[in-house]
PDB file of C-alpha atoms in Angstrom:
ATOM      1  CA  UNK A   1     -22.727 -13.281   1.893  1.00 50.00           C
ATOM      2  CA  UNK A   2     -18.980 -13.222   1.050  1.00 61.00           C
ATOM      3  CA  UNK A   3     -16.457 -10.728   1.409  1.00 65.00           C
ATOM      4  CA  UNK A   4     -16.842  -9.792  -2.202  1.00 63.00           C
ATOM      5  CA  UNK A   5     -20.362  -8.981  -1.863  1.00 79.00           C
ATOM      6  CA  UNK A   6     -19.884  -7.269   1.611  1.00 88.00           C
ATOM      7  CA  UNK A   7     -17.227  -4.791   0.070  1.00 90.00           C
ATOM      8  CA  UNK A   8     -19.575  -4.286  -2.633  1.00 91.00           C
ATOM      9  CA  UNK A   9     -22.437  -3.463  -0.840  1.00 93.00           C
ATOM     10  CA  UNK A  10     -19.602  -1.233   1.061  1.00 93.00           C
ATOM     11  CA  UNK A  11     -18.682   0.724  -2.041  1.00 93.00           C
ATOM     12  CA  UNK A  12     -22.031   1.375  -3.093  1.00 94.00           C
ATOM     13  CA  UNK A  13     -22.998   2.802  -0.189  1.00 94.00           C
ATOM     14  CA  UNK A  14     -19.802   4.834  -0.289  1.00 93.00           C
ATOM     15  CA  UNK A  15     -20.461   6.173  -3.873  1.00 93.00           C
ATOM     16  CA  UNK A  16     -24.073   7.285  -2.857  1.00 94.00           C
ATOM     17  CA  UNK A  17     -22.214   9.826   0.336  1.00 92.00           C
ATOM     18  CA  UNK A  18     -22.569   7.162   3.178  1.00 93.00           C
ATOM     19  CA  UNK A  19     -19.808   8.303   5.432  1.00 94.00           C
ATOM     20  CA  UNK A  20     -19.836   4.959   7.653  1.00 95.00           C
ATOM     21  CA  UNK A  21     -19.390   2.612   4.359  1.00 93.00           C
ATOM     22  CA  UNK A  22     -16.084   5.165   3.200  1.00 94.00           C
ATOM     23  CA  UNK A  23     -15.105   4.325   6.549  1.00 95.00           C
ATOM     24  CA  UNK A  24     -14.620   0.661   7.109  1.00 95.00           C
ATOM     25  CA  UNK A  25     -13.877   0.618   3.785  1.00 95.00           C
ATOM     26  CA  UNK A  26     -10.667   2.566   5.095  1.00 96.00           C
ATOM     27  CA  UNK A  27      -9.959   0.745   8.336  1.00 96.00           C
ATOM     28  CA  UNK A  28     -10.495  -2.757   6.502  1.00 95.00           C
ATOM     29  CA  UNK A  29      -7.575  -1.952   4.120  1.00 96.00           C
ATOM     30  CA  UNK A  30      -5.042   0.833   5.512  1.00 97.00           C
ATOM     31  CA  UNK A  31      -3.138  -1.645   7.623  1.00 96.00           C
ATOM     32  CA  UNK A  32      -2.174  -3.291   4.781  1.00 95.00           C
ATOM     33  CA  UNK A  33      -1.741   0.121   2.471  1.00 96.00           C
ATOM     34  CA  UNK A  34       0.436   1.414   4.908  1.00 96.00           C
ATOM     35  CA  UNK A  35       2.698  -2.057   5.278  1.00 92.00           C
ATOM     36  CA  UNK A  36       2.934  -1.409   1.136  1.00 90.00           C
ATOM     37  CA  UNK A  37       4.334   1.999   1.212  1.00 92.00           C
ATOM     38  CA  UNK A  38       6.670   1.498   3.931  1.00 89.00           C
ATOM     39  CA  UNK A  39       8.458  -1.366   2.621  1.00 84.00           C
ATOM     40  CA  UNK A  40       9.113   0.283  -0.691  1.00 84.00           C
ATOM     41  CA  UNK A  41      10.097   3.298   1.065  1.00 85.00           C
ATOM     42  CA  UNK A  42      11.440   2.262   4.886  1.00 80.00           C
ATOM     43  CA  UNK A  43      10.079   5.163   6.363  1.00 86.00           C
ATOM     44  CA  UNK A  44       7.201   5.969   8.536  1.00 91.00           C
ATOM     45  CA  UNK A  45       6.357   9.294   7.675  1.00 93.00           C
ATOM     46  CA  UNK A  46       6.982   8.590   4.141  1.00 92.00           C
ATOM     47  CA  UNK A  47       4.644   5.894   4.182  1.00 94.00           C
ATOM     48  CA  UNK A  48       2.004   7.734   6.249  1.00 96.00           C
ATOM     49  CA  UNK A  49       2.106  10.596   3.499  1.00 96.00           C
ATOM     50  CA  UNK A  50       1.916   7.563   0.706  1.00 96.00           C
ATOM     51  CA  UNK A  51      -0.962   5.869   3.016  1.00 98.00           C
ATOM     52  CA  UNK A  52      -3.247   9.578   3.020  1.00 97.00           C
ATOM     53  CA  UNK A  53      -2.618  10.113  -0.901  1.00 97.00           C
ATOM     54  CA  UNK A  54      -3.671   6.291  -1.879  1.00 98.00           C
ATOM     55  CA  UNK A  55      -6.644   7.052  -0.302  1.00 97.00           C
ATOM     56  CA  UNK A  56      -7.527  10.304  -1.744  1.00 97.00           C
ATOM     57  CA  UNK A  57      -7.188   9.140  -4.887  1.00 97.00           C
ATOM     58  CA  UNK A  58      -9.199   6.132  -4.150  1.00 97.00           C
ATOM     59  CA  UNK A  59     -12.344   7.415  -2.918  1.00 95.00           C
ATOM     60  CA  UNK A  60     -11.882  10.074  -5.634  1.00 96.00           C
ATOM     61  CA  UNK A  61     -11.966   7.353  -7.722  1.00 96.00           C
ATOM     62  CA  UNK A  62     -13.889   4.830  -6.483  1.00 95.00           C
ATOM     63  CA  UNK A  63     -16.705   5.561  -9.144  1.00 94.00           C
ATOM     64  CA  UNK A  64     -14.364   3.864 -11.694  1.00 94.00           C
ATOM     65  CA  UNK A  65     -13.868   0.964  -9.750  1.00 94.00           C
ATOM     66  CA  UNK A  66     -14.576  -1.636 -12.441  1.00 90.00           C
ATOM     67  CA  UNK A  67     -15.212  -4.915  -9.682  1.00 89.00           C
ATOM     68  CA  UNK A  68     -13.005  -7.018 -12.384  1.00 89.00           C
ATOM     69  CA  UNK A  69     -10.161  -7.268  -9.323  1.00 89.00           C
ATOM     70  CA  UNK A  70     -10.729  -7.509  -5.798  1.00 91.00           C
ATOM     71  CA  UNK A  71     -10.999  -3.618  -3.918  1.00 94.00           C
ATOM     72  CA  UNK A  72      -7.266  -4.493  -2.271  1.00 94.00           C
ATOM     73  CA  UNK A  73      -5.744  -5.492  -5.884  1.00 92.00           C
ATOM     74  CA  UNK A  74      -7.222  -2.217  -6.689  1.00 95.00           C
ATOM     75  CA  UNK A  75      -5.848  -0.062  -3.572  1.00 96.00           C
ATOM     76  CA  UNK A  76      -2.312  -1.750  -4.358  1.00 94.00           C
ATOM     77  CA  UNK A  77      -1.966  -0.728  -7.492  1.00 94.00           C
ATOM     78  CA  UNK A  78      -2.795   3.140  -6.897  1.00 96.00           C
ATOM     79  CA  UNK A  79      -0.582   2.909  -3.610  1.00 95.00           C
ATOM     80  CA  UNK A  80       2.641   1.848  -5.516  1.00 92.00           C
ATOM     81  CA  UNK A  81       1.894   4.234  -8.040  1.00 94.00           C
ATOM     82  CA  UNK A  82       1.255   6.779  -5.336  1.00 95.00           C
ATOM     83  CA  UNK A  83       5.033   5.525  -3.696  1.00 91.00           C
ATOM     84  CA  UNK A  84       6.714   6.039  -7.211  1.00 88.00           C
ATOM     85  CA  UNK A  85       5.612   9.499  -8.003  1.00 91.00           C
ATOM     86  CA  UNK A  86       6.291  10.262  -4.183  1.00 91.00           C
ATOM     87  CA  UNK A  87       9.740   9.165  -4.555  1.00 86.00           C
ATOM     88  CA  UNK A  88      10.051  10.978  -7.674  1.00 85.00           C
ATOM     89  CA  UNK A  89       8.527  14.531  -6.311  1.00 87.00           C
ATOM     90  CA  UNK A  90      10.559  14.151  -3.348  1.00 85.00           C
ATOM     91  CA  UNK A  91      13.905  13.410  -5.136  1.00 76.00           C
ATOM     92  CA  UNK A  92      14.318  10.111  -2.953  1.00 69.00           C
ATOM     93  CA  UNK A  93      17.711   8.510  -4.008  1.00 59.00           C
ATOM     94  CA  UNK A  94      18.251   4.734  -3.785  1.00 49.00           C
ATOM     95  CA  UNK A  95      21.122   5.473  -1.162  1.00 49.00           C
ATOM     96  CA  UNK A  96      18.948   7.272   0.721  1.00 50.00           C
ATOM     97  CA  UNK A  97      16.335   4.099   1.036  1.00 52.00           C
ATOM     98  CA  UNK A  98      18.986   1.942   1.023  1.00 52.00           C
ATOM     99  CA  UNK A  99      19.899   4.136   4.370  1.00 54.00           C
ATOM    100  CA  UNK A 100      16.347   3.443   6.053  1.00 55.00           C
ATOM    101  CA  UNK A 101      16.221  -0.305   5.047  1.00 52.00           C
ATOM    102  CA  UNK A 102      19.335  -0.537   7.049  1.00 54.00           C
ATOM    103  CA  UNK A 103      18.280   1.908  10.199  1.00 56.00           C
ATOM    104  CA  UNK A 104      15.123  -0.952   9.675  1.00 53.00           C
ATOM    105  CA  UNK A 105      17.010  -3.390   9.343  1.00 49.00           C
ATOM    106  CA  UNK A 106      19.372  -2.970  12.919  1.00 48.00           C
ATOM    107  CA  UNK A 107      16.108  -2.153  15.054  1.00 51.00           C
ATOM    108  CA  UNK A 108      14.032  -5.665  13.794  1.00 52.00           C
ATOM    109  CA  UNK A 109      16.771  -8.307  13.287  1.00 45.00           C
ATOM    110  CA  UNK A 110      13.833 -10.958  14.237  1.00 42.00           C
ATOM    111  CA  UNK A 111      12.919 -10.527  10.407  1.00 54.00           C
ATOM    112  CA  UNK A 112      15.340 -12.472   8.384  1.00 57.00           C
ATOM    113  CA  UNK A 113      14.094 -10.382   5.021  1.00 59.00           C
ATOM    114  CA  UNK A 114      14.566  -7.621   5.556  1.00 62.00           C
ATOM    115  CA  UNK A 115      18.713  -8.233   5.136  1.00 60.00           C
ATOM    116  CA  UNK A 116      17.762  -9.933   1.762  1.00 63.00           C
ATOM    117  CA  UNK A 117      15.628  -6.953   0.516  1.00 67.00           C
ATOM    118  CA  UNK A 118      18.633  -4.457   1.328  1.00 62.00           C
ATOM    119  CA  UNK A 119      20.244  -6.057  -1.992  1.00 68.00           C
ATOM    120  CA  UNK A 120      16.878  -5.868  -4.137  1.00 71.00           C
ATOM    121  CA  UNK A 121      15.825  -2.873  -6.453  1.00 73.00           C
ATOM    122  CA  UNK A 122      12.487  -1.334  -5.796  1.00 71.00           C
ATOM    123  CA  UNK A 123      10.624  -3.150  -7.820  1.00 75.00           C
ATOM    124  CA  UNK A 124      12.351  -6.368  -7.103  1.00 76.00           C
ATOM    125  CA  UNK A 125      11.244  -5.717  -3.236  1.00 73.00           C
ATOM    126  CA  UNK A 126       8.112  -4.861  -4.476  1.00 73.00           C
ATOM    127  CA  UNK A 127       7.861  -8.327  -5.985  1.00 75.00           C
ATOM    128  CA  UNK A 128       9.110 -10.203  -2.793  1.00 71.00           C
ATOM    129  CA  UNK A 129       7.067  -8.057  -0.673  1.00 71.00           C
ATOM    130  CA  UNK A 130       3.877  -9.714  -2.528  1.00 70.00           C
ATOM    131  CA  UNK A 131       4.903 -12.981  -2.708  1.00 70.00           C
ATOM    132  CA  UNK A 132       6.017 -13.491   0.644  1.00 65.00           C
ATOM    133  CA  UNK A 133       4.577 -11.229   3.213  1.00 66.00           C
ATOM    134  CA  UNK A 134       1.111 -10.676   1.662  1.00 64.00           C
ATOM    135  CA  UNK A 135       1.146 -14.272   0.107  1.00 64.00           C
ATOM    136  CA  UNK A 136       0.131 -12.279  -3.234  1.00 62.00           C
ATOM    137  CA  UNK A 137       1.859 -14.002  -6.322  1.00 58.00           C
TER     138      UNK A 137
END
């Protein structure tokens, strides 16, 4: 079996109330919904808060899961949509991020990208961010 037909089997067993399934489902992907929201946001309780709401609405959701994408492609897409309405509800200015990219920034110098994503709008970053870090293009 593949990975596709493991998360399947996952999700089905999720969508008939199998607690265990909803779980790994969780802990295979939140490392990498978390990593989303906090590098369009550049904070940790921001992206904790993002983290919790992508996966409400997920597992809300999963019934409409459609299985025409992968379950992460999926999870992506309702976490940056989760990011933008948080940063909309929560008035979060540019100058503000801009702020904690460069508090970011000063504490991990190790990570040459970060400097170059200080100069990037949001959905520029978000762009990079793919490309680069999650080898997504």
């Amino acid at each position: 079996m593949n990975t596709f037909d493991d998360e399947q089997i996952l999700i089905e067993k999720s969508l008939s109330g199998c607690m265990f399934s909803y779980r790994e489902l969780y802990l295979k992907h939140v490392n990498f919904i978390y990593s989303c929201a906090y590098r369009s946001v550049f904070s940790h309780h921001c992206a904790e808060d993002i983290t919790q709401e992508t996966f409400v609405k997920a597992f809300a959701n999963l019934k409409k899961f459609s299985f025409k994408s992968s379950l992460r492609t999926w999870l992506y897409r309702i976490c940056m949509n989760c990011t933008y309405d948080y940063v909309k509800r929560n008035k979060i200015k540019t100058t503000e991020l801009n702020e904690e990219i460069t508090a970011y920034s000063a504490e991990d110098k190790s990570d040459s990208l970060n400097k170059y994503l200080l100069c990037l709008k949001p959905k520029e970053r978000e762009c990079v961010v793919l490309r680069f870090e999650n080898d997504l293009s």
